[in-house]
XYZ file of C-alpha atoms in Angstrom:
662
model
C 9.223 29.149 -27.681
C 7.738 32.612 -27.661
C 4.249 33.707 -26.835
C 2.488 37.044 -26.924
C 3.042 39.132 -23.776
C 5.380 36.394 -22.456
C 9.136 36.008 -22.174
C 10.951 33.320 -24.202
C 10.740 30.057 -22.308
C 10.836 26.281 -22.813
C 8.564 24.068 -24.854
C 8.755 20.383 -24.022
C 6.043 17.932 -24.987
C 2.716 17.293 -26.623
C 0.230 15.225 -24.577
C -2.887 14.409 -26.595
C -3.917 17.942 -27.719
C -1.943 19.941 -25.153
C 1.491 21.546 -25.060
C 3.429 22.337 -21.885
C 5.487 25.531 -21.828
C 7.689 27.156 -19.207
C 8.347 30.902 -18.984
C 11.242 32.805 -17.496
C 9.206 35.486 -15.752
C 7.846 34.327 -12.427
C 8.716 30.651 -12.886
C 5.404 29.946 -14.613
C 4.456 26.581 -16.107
C 1.497 26.751 -18.442
C -0.726 24.510 -20.513
C -1.527 25.515 -24.117
C -4.098 23.940 -26.372
C -2.682 22.529 -29.580
C -5.424 24.009 -31.768
C -4.737 27.520 -30.491
C -1.017 27.174 -31.229
C -1.725 25.930 -34.756
C -3.877 28.970 -35.457
C -1.077 31.287 -34.319
C -2.728 32.529 -31.118
C -1.107 30.568 -28.248
C -2.080 33.135 -25.627
C -5.688 31.944 -25.767
C -6.642 29.223 -23.274
C -3.261 29.577 -21.608
C -3.343 28.298 -18.023
C -0.354 29.657 -16.063
C 0.819 28.063 -12.804
C 3.560 29.880 -10.835
C 5.793 27.321 -9.098
C 9.213 28.996 -8.763
C 10.634 32.313 -7.643
C 12.883 32.428 -10.711
C 12.520 31.064 -14.236
C 11.898 27.501 -15.357
C 15.157 25.733 -16.266
C 13.908 22.314 -17.375
C 10.563 20.724 -18.155
C 9.696 17.091 -18.884
C 6.649 14.851 -18.985
C 7.198 11.495 -17.229
C 4.508 8.837 -17.897
C 5.862 6.450 -15.236
C 5.182 8.683 -12.212
C 1.451 7.993 -12.109
C -1.271 6.262 -14.063
C -1.775 9.275 -16.360
C 1.738 10.713 -16.053
C 3.119 13.832 -14.356
C 5.166 16.828 -15.421
C 8.505 17.396 -13.682
C 9.844 20.951 -13.746
C 12.910 22.606 -12.207
C 13.731 26.228 -11.474
C 16.747 28.410 -10.832
C 15.749 28.749 -7.159
C 16.929 25.162 -6.453
C 13.481 23.511 -6.398
C 11.767 20.751 -8.358
C 8.050 20.135 -8.650
C 5.780 17.452 -10.045
C 2.682 18.814 -11.732
C -0.545 17.053 -12.755
C -1.436 18.374 -16.240
C -5.023 17.123 -16.060
C -5.883 18.550 -12.644
C -3.705 21.671 -13.159
C -2.371 21.154 -9.636
C 0.952 20.792 -7.836
C 1.640 17.243 -6.615
C 5.036 17.313 -4.840
C 7.737 19.918 -4.232
C 11.394 18.910 -3.740
C 13.615 21.299 -1.769
C 17.288 20.483 -1.265
C 19.527 22.195 -3.829
C 21.277 25.372 -2.702
C 21.572 26.743 -6.244
C 19.746 26.451 -9.546
C 18.736 23.022 -10.858
C 19.821 22.544 -14.478
C 18.936 18.926 -15.217
C 17.025 15.938 -13.877
C 16.065 12.432 -14.980
C 13.441 9.879 -13.984
C 15.110 6.589 -12.978
C 12.471 3.977 -13.718
C 14.118 0.882 -12.217
C 15.177 2.616 -8.986
C 11.883 4.549 -8.721
C 13.543 7.895 -8.004
C 14.234 11.287 -9.582
C 17.882 12.362 -9.964
C 18.541 16.108 -10.173
C 21.693 18.214 -10.492
C 22.700 21.816 -11.008
C 25.057 24.603 -10.034
C 25.805 23.199 -6.554
C 27.635 20.241 -8.263
C 25.763 17.554 -6.285
C 23.217 15.064 -7.624
C 20.253 14.437 -5.341
C 17.960 11.388 -5.455
C 14.301 11.970 -4.592
C 11.313 9.837 -3.696
C 8.636 11.021 -6.173
C 5.733 10.162 -3.851
C 6.845 11.673 -0.558
C 9.377 14.258 -1.742
C 11.984 12.933 0.689
C 15.681 12.781 -0.143
C 16.982 9.268 -0.853
C 20.656 10.033 -1.379
C 23.342 12.467 -2.533
C 26.007 11.741 -5.183
C 29.202 13.794 -4.952
C 32.100 13.828 -7.384
C 31.705 16.658 -9.897
C 34.146 19.580 -9.813
C 31.850 21.831 -11.817
C 28.149 22.526 -12.218
C 26.049 19.657 -13.561
C 24.292 20.540 -16.816
C 22.860 17.263 -18.089
C 21.701 13.918 -16.636
C 20.531 10.756 -18.366
C 19.653 7.259 -17.147
C 20.322 3.730 -18.438
C 17.784 1.351 -16.888
C 19.320 -1.879 -18.181
C 22.336 -1.566 -15.855
C 20.676 0.847 -13.402
C 23.381 3.432 -14.208
C 23.168 7.218 -14.126
C 25.259 9.416 -16.461
C 25.926 13.050 -15.494
C 27.746 15.746 -17.489
C 29.248 18.903 -15.942
C 30.493 22.239 -17.276
C 34.028 20.870 -17.645
C 32.730 18.204 -20.044
C 33.407 15.434 -17.525
C 31.024 12.485 -17.465
C 30.544 10.397 -14.322
C 28.878 6.984 -14.399
C 27.012 6.130 -11.175
C 25.626 2.888 -9.774
C 22.232 3.921 -8.391
C 21.675 0.691 -6.486
C 24.814 1.206 -4.369
C 24.950 5.012 -4.865
C 28.643 4.934 -5.741
C 30.766 6.356 -8.567
C 31.813 3.759 -11.132
C 33.909 5.752 -13.599
C 34.996 9.303 -14.496
C 35.305 10.192 -18.198
C 36.980 13.461 -19.189
C 36.179 14.724 -22.672
C 38.368 17.853 -22.522
C 41.674 15.911 -22.543
C 43.210 13.349 -24.844
C 41.111 10.236 -25.018
C 38.330 8.495 -26.939
C 35.689 10.971 -25.706
C 37.680 14.131 -26.541
C 35.525 16.611 -28.444
C 36.774 17.733 -31.835
C 38.301 21.194 -32.366
C 38.227 21.973 -28.670
C 34.425 22.041 -28.475
C 33.126 20.792 -25.171
C 30.327 18.281 -24.848
C 26.992 19.975 -24.285
C 24.507 17.113 -24.043
C 24.473 13.362 -23.381
C 21.785 10.842 -24.282
C 21.339 7.082 -23.877
C 19.688 4.811 -26.431
C 18.001 2.201 -24.224
C 17.134 -0.229 -26.996
C 20.568 -0.411 -28.634
C 22.683 0.330 -25.550
C 24.439 3.422 -26.946
C 25.720 6.594 -25.258
C 25.590 9.744 -27.395
C 28.005 12.581 -26.450
C 27.044 15.740 -28.321
C 29.424 18.635 -29.024
C 29.699 20.065 -32.547
C 29.168 16.539 -33.818
C 27.642 13.659 -31.845
C 29.640 10.554 -30.989
C 28.132 7.154 -30.201
C 29.686 4.736 -27.733
C 28.440 1.214 -27.036
C 27.697 0.370 -23.400
C 28.504 -2.972 -21.792
C 25.701 -4.987 -20.256
C 26.139 -6.563 -16.826
C 23.228 -8.965 -17.073
C 24.375 -11.433 -19.723
C 22.584 -14.805 -19.722
C 25.719 -16.701 -18.621
C 26.121 -14.636 -15.450
C 22.633 -13.322 -14.823
C 22.198 -12.717 -11.110
C 19.134 -11.913 -9.146
C 19.708 -8.531 -7.584
C 17.863 -9.518 -4.412
C 19.655 -9.111 -1.103
C 16.739 -10.456 0.952
C 14.873 -13.798 0.861
C 12.274 -14.265 -1.835
C 8.585 -14.565 -1.019
C 7.512 -15.584 -4.532
C 8.877 -16.603 -7.939
C 5.972 -16.543 -10.409
C 5.860 -17.621 -14.039
C 3.730 -15.428 -16.295
C 2.239 -17.444 -19.144
C 0.888 -14.397 -21.002
C 4.314 -12.769 -21.486
C 6.560 -15.828 -20.965
C 8.354 -14.020 -18.142
C 9.452 -14.756 -14.599
C 8.682 -12.344 -11.758
C 10.616 -12.572 -8.477
C 9.575 -10.706 -5.313
C 11.570 -10.380 -2.080
C 10.567 -9.334 1.422
C 11.893 -5.765 1.197
C 9.976 -4.780 -1.914
C 12.255 -5.451 -4.901
C 10.384 -6.905 -7.901
C 12.422 -8.200 -10.862
C 11.000 -9.266 -14.236
C 13.047 -11.782 -16.257
C 12.755 -13.036 -19.827
C 12.410 -16.820 -19.794
C 13.737 -17.199 -23.349
C 17.052 -15.375 -22.771
C 17.458 -15.238 -18.985
C 18.020 -11.462 -19.135
C 16.398 -9.014 -16.789
C 13.571 -7.151 -18.504
C 12.583 -4.686 -15.777
C 12.700 -4.114 -12.040
C 10.999 -1.781 -9.589
C 10.664 -1.221 -5.867
C 7.389 -1.608 -4.001
C 6.720 1.061 -1.383
C 7.325 -0.537 2.035
C 7.111 2.591 4.190
C 3.722 3.377 5.691
C 2.427 6.751 6.799
C 3.737 6.626 10.374
C 7.309 5.899 9.191
C 7.243 2.153 9.938
C 8.624 -0.220 7.316
C 6.574 -3.306 6.451
C 7.575 -6.513 4.682
C 6.095 -8.318 1.716
C 4.633 -11.690 2.660
C 3.082 -13.189 -0.519
C 2.308 -12.472 -4.170
C 0.266 -13.823 -7.104
C -1.011 -12.849 -10.569
C -4.553 -12.044 -11.570
C -6.417 -14.402 -13.900
C -5.324 -12.529 -17.029
C -1.679 -12.462 -15.864
C -1.654 -8.691 -16.386
C -1.399 -7.492 -12.794
C 0.609 -8.474 -9.718
C -1.081 -8.786 -6.312
C 1.194 -8.367 -3.292
C 0.343 -8.963 0.375
C 2.023 -7.053 3.208
C 2.686 -7.631 6.890
C 0.322 -4.782 7.877
C -2.809 -6.416 6.446
C -2.887 -4.631 3.074
C -2.935 -6.004 -0.490
C -1.667 -3.854 -3.381
C -2.102 -4.446 -7.104
C 0.635 -3.391 -9.563
C 1.300 -3.275 -13.266
C 4.541 -5.263 -13.158
C 5.643 -4.015 -16.594
C 6.023 -0.393 -15.442
C 5.822 -0.614 -11.632
C 2.675 1.508 -11.271
C 0.414 0.834 -8.289
C -3.214 0.338 -9.331
C -5.310 -0.223 -6.220
C -5.000 -0.796 -2.489
C -7.165 -3.453 -0.827
C -7.454 -2.966 2.916
C -8.497 -5.568 5.476
C -8.968 -3.003 8.285
C -6.558 -5.108 10.331
C -2.856 -4.960 11.173
C -2.353 -8.727 10.918
C -0.039 -10.014 8.191
C -1.440 -11.382 4.941
C -0.415 -15.053 4.741
C -1.679 -15.893 1.252
C -3.416 -14.032 -1.574
C -5.060 -15.661 -4.603
C -7.811 -15.142 -7.176
C -10.753 -17.333 -8.061
C -10.820 -18.508 -11.706
C -12.943 -16.719 -14.268
C -16.156 -18.750 -14.644
C -19.431 -18.699 -16.564
C -22.515 -20.513 -15.266
C -25.083 -20.647 -18.014
C -25.689 -17.121 -19.269
C -24.307 -15.600 -16.074
C -20.688 -14.507 -15.992
C -19.150 -14.704 -12.523
C -16.760 -11.978 -11.475
C -13.352 -13.068 -10.227
C -12.727 -12.669 -6.511
C -9.541 -11.725 -4.684
C -9.021 -13.851 -1.577
C -6.615 -13.166 1.282
C -6.131 -14.924 4.611
C -4.733 -13.146 7.642
C -2.897 -14.269 10.734
C -5.946 -13.614 12.917
C -7.878 -16.552 11.378
C -9.945 -14.472 8.958
C -10.695 -14.712 5.239
C -11.236 -11.555 3.171
C -12.353 -11.229 -0.401
C -12.921 -8.383 -2.848
C -14.915 -8.455 -6.086
C -12.239 -8.100 -8.768
C -9.402 -5.635 -9.189
C -11.523 -3.019 -10.972
C -10.375 0.320 -12.294
C -7.752 2.501 -10.581
C -9.346 4.643 -7.896
C -6.454 5.775 -5.705
C -8.565 5.093 -2.585
C -8.486 2.059 -0.336
C -10.941 -0.679 -1.290
C -12.629 -2.312 1.687
C -13.354 -6.064 1.617
C -16.687 -7.183 0.256
C -16.919 -9.805 2.980
C -14.962 -11.035 5.983
C -15.310 -14.668 7.004
C -14.206 -15.999 10.388
C -15.249 -18.536 12.968
C -17.963 -17.532 15.425
C -16.522 -16.098 18.662
C -18.176 -18.758 20.779
C -15.771 -21.346 19.352
C -12.727 -21.738 21.549
C -10.394 -22.136 18.551
C -11.511 -19.071 16.582
C -8.152 -17.255 16.955
C -5.777 -19.932 15.592
C -3.732 -18.637 12.638
C -4.327 -19.842 9.075
C -1.344 -20.789 6.916
C -2.813 -22.097 3.614
C -5.883 -21.732 1.413
C -7.433 -23.370 -1.671
C -10.498 -22.385 -3.737
C -12.951 -24.800 -5.389
C -15.133 -23.904 -8.374
C -18.268 -24.917 -6.439
C -17.804 -21.868 -4.200
C -16.014 -23.627 -1.351
C -12.725 -22.685 0.323
C -10.462 -24.983 2.338
C -8.061 -23.399 4.825
C -5.293 -25.068 6.802
C -4.276 -23.858 10.243
C -1.344 -23.970 12.627
C -3.000 -26.555 14.871
C -3.320 -29.075 12.015
C -7.009 -28.510 11.414
C -8.626 -28.043 7.982
C -11.727 -25.850 7.732
C -14.257 -25.682 4.894
C -16.086 -22.429 4.067
C -19.007 -21.465 1.846
C -18.090 -18.374 -0.195
C -21.658 -17.614 -1.290
C -23.011 -17.413 2.275
C -19.771 -16.427 3.996
C -20.266 -19.005 6.755
C -18.078 -21.748 8.135
C -19.174 -25.147 6.810
C -17.274 -27.926 8.616
C -13.852 -28.897 9.970
C -11.654 -31.865 9.090
C -9.359 -32.553 12.038
C -7.317 -35.290 10.372
C -3.968 -34.378 11.853
C -5.241 -34.692 15.429
C -6.418 -38.229 14.690
C -2.938 -39.169 13.470
C -1.353 -37.817 16.650
C -3.667 -39.951 18.781
C -3.101 -43.113 16.675
C 0.194 -44.065 18.335
C 0.382 -47.643 17.009
C -0.573 -46.528 13.429
C -3.371 -49.082 13.076
C -5.836 -46.623 11.552
C -8.243 -46.897 14.530
C -8.203 -45.560 18.114
C -8.637 -47.827 21.095
C -9.643 -46.635 24.554
C -6.090 -46.466 25.902
C -4.902 -44.208 23.075
C -7.803 -41.801 23.563
C -7.477 -41.802 27.343
C -3.697 -41.269 27.293
C -4.016 -38.348 24.890
C -6.732 -36.621 26.932
C -4.986 -37.243 30.286
C -1.913 -35.388 29.027
C -4.062 -32.257 28.591
C -5.010 -32.369 32.306
C -8.466 -31.023 31.539
C -10.593 -34.153 31.188
C -11.901 -36.387 33.941
C -12.225 -40.153 33.573
C -15.992 -39.799 33.234
C -15.609 -37.292 30.364
C -13.097 -39.538 28.593
C -15.403 -42.556 28.889
C -18.394 -40.521 27.696
C -16.516 -39.266 24.633
C -15.298 -42.767 23.706
C -18.746 -44.344 24.028
C -20.355 -41.624 21.926
C -17.656 -41.854 19.226
C -17.760 -45.675 19.052
C -20.995 -45.836 17.075
C -20.753 -49.472 15.970
C -19.730 -50.638 19.461
C -16.642 -52.469 18.230
C -14.354 -51.150 20.966
C -12.401 -48.845 18.671
C -12.933 -45.532 16.889
C -12.406 -45.249 13.132
C -11.397 -42.067 11.340
C -14.960 -41.373 10.163
C -16.374 -41.902 13.673
C -13.703 -39.655 15.159
C -14.493 -36.788 12.765
C -18.218 -37.006 13.554
C -17.571 -37.082 17.292
C -15.268 -34.067 17.140
C -17.795 -32.074 15.123
C -20.500 -32.753 17.711
C -18.498 -32.113 20.868
C -15.894 -29.645 19.625
C -12.240 -30.195 19.052
C -10.005 -31.742 21.687
C -6.839 -29.655 21.684
C -7.885 -26.048 22.100
C -7.145 -24.081 25.305
C -4.258 -23.839 27.712
C -5.719 -24.817 31.142
C -3.619 -22.176 32.947
C -3.966 -19.135 30.679
C -7.127 -19.999 28.812
C -5.485 -19.034 25.474
C -5.403 -21.119 22.340
C -2.511 -23.578 22.120
C -0.424 -23.194 18.978
C 0.801 -26.542 17.772
C 4.415 -27.194 16.867
C 5.744 -26.372 13.415
C 5.438 -29.940 12.137
C 1.651 -29.917 12.622
C 1.027 -26.910 10.340
C -1.176 -27.534 7.299
C 1.298 -26.166 4.750
C -0.874 -26.759 1.670
C -4.452 -27.547 0.696
C -5.434 -28.303 -2.898
C -8.717 -29.384 -4.499
C -8.640 -31.953 -7.306
C -10.737 -31.130 -10.372
C -11.633 -34.668 -11.475
C -12.489 -36.310 -8.178
C -13.271 -33.221 -6.059
C -11.051 -34.553 -3.327
C -8.993 -32.351 -1.037
C -5.258 -32.858 -0.666
C -3.936 -31.777 2.735
C -0.163 -31.661 3.238
C 1.273 -31.130 6.707
C 4.656 -29.726 7.656
C 5.858 -33.060 9.034
C 5.547 -34.534 5.530
C 2.275 -36.383 6.046
C -0.413 -35.972 3.374
C -4.029 -37.106 3.082
C -6.672 -37.227 0.352
C -9.972 -36.411 2.057
C -13.577 -36.501 0.842
C -15.087 -33.131 1.696
C -18.657 -34.397 2.068
C -18.005 -37.261 4.468
C -14.648 -36.201 5.886
C -13.282 -39.681 5.182
C -9.527 -40.028 4.792
C -9.155 -42.132 1.635
C -5.385 -42.514 1.653
C -2.568 -41.138 3.794
C 1.158 -41.347 3.137
C 4.435 -39.612 3.953
C 5.794 -37.213 1.311
C 9.255 -37.151 2.959
C 10.096 -40.846 3.438
C 13.907 -40.607 3.484
C 14.403 -37.262 5.241
C 14.097 -37.797 8.975
C 13.387 -34.535 10.761
C 12.812 -32.568 7.537
C 9.833 -30.212 7.214
C 7.606 -29.904 4.174
C 7.486 -26.366 2.758
C 5.507 -26.488 -0.515
C 3.666 -28.810 -2.900
C 2.373 -28.414 -6.463
C 0.726 -30.671 -9.058
C 1.052 -30.671 -12.824
C -1.910 -29.502 -14.908
C -3.083 -33.065 -15.560
C -3.023 -33.814 -11.803
C -0.914 -36.904 -12.366
C 2.336 -35.926 -10.627
C 2.872 -34.280 -7.236
C 6.053 -32.273 -6.553
C 7.115 -31.723 -2.932
C 9.793 -29.401 -1.523
C 11.288 -29.427 1.985
C 13.415 -27.143 4.158
C 16.620 -29.048 3.288
C 16.487 -28.195 -0.403
C 15.131 -31.553 -1.631
C 12.387 -32.110 -4.220
C 10.388 -35.367 -4.296
C 8.192 -36.425 -7.235
C 5.157 -38.678 -6.617
C 2.905 -40.520 -9.064
C -0.699 -39.940 -7.887
C -2.599 -41.119 -10.985
C -4.337 -43.922 -9.114
C -6.027 -41.285 -6.936
C -6.701 -38.440 -9.344
C -7.690 -40.263 -12.556
C -10.469 -42.296 -10.962
C -13.875 -40.649 -10.489
C -14.684 -42.907 -7.530
C -11.373 -44.055 -6.093
C -11.329 -46.862 -3.555
C -8.852 -47.275 -0.739
C -7.516 -50.583 -2.050
C -6.848 -49.250 -5.581
C -4.895 -46.209 -4.365
C -1.126 -46.576 -4.589
C 1.070 -43.496 -4.436
C 4.585 -44.130 -5.761
C 7.806 -42.124 -5.391
C 9.179 -41.527 -8.906
C 12.230 -39.292 -8.416
C 14.061 -37.262 -5.787
C 16.954 -34.792 -5.979
C 18.712 -32.054 -4.047
C 17.681 -28.780 -5.704
C 19.084 -25.954 -3.543
C 22.254 -25.829 -1.520
C 20.980 -23.545 1.266
C 17.736 -22.092 2.530
C 15.483 -24.967 1.451
C 12.726 -24.868 -1.161
C 10.194 -22.105 -0.473
C 8.205 -22.231 -3.715
C 7.307 -24.601 -6.571
C 5.378 -23.939 -9.770
C 4.615 -26.204 -12.706
C 5.037 -24.604 -16.148
C 2.870 -26.348 -18.736
C 4.724 -24.662 -21.595
C 7.681 -26.978 -22.001
C 6.672 -29.245 -19.075
C 9.097 -27.614 -16.628
C 9.256 -27.239 -12.853
C 10.199 -23.895 -11.325
C 11.771 -23.994 -7.846
C 12.572 -21.041 -5.592
C 15.254 -21.247 -2.894
C 15.004 -19.638 0.512
C 18.570 -18.310 0.685
C 19.190 -14.566 1.022
C 20.455 -14.292 -2.567
C 17.298 -15.925 -3.901
C 18.025 -18.936 -6.131
C 15.523 -19.759 -8.876
C 15.996 -22.882 -10.993
C 14.127 -24.669 -13.763
C 13.964 -28.484 -13.904
C 12.500 -31.326 -15.878
C 10.155 -33.700 -14.086
C 13.019 -36.226 -13.871
C 15.332 -33.791 -12.070
C 17.542 -32.498 -14.906
C 18.385 -28.810 -14.505
C 17.412 -26.695 -17.525
C 18.516 -23.276 -16.330
C 19.149 -21.029 -13.359
C 18.494 -17.405 -12.534
C 20.321 -16.071 -9.522
C 23.344 -18.411 -9.434
C 26.531 -18.473 -11.489
C 27.299 -21.275 -13.904
C 29.962 -22.722 -11.607
C 27.389 -23.263 -8.856
C 25.062 -25.170 -11.179
C 27.604 -27.967 -11.415
C 27.720 -28.224 -7.613
C 24.055 -29.222 -7.464
C 23.948 -32.952 -6.788
C 21.287 -34.984 -8.573
C 19.906 -38.342 -7.535
C 16.906 -40.487 -8.470
C 15.557 -43.675 -7.016
C 16.411 -45.669 -10.142
């Protein structure tokens, strides 16, 4: 383009009513108003910004670099810059090329900028920090054009000798060298060398332009028959999105993949930033969707929760807990309306330091850290206030149930932010050695003597106070009331004075409220489960969810939407299916009418165990996530028939053994 009193430069894009232009003199990038250009006077309202010592060689607007998009420009002094067209300000400068930069491309899936020029090397840049991520070497001449194919995560680069190199950005290796100046399918006609290359993302075509363009079809590596999860680290979540009918998988090191459920093909992938300001790398610990299934919430090991648009990888907001403890679980309260009042959805997160945080909705992008609206934790005078939480469940009445490492279940009031009561059901089961459902004096005394902190007088006093009816034994209801009055029994180490962390099998792996009966389901790592009334603390029914797997540990549970079937996964890769209709379909269930029956059981994953389960109402399917490093995700019927797999080859599907109880 040409402008008055300006050298010929480059004109790239129109953004709303603005046009970006680059000039040769002084390396200036300017912003022109569209109306002024239409009237033939582009010099008016021209905002120049000098960024380079030489002229501007390439200019491009990239919408995926920020919420509003950034301009990427390169100069003949070997530098690249990202420029905010709204703020008229420089964002990041990239220094690394020894000679002029002639081409660059934004690599959406790999979240990096690839640039090349006269020094023959292609450099990969982090767009946020400006740091160098890698260097690709292989060209024998200057690089003059670069384009990217996100479906295979491949980079195509063209040099002055008309040679095209195909790169694998994930491994940063050269895949193939194509020479268009010799005999072959890409040879340019009449000796004309290729000048530009372009990729059609939708149709999978490569255009090589000389005097006449040529189109070549690209092969896809993610066909449904051999679709593989590209995760090299264990998964922390595999989430089904009902709004888009997609599957989102997240691993510990920040790779997020989006899959189409209808075809099994990968739709998109992006990397979550795992490097904090001081150079320390953090891990992802949990993930969930918002209520509208439009945004992805991710918890980190440094006590931070980020929200993302999982369709383009853009970070929306950062929710800080002002703590360095890992986020164990993150979830959102359902969207509710009480009368004429519309309640705002809350974001809940539990940390390893026995605290509950919540924020009032995701809100609009701010770029700044959002502090929690409220922090809930036990009062410091309680001896057990520092025990870690491992599970959480929200009830529509404004109550939260949290499970802890010591086997205790706590109830919280969200409206007031205070602790409500505790349900120490697992401790009662440990004391009931003969499994009679009641505690006699010898069982209580033997348990307390092992702690070496209680005298015979204290043991006798506790038993007499707990035995309200004077029958010589303590029922579950009497035990809960006695514990709430005196304080819990297993709390401090007598030598160090620190809280005792129970063994892995006593963890409360899952808590879940039932909608019809308002009961609380508590599932422990040893496979034991209980349906508890929150008001009285009474244990209505207790049973083992892992009856045939001695020594196995429960890892996850989920119910169908009708709350009729309970699915259970363990660390050995097994899935058990239980019929719980006698408990959930009755408004006032009685102990005698409750019968929980095992319906089916099968071995779902060969290694790593089952780390996640989700019921998909659309199609009545069960989604299971394996804990192996390669991240296996499979889809089942409720009877145990496999419907599909993402992350394993077809040959491995046949190796999955299936068994039912008849």
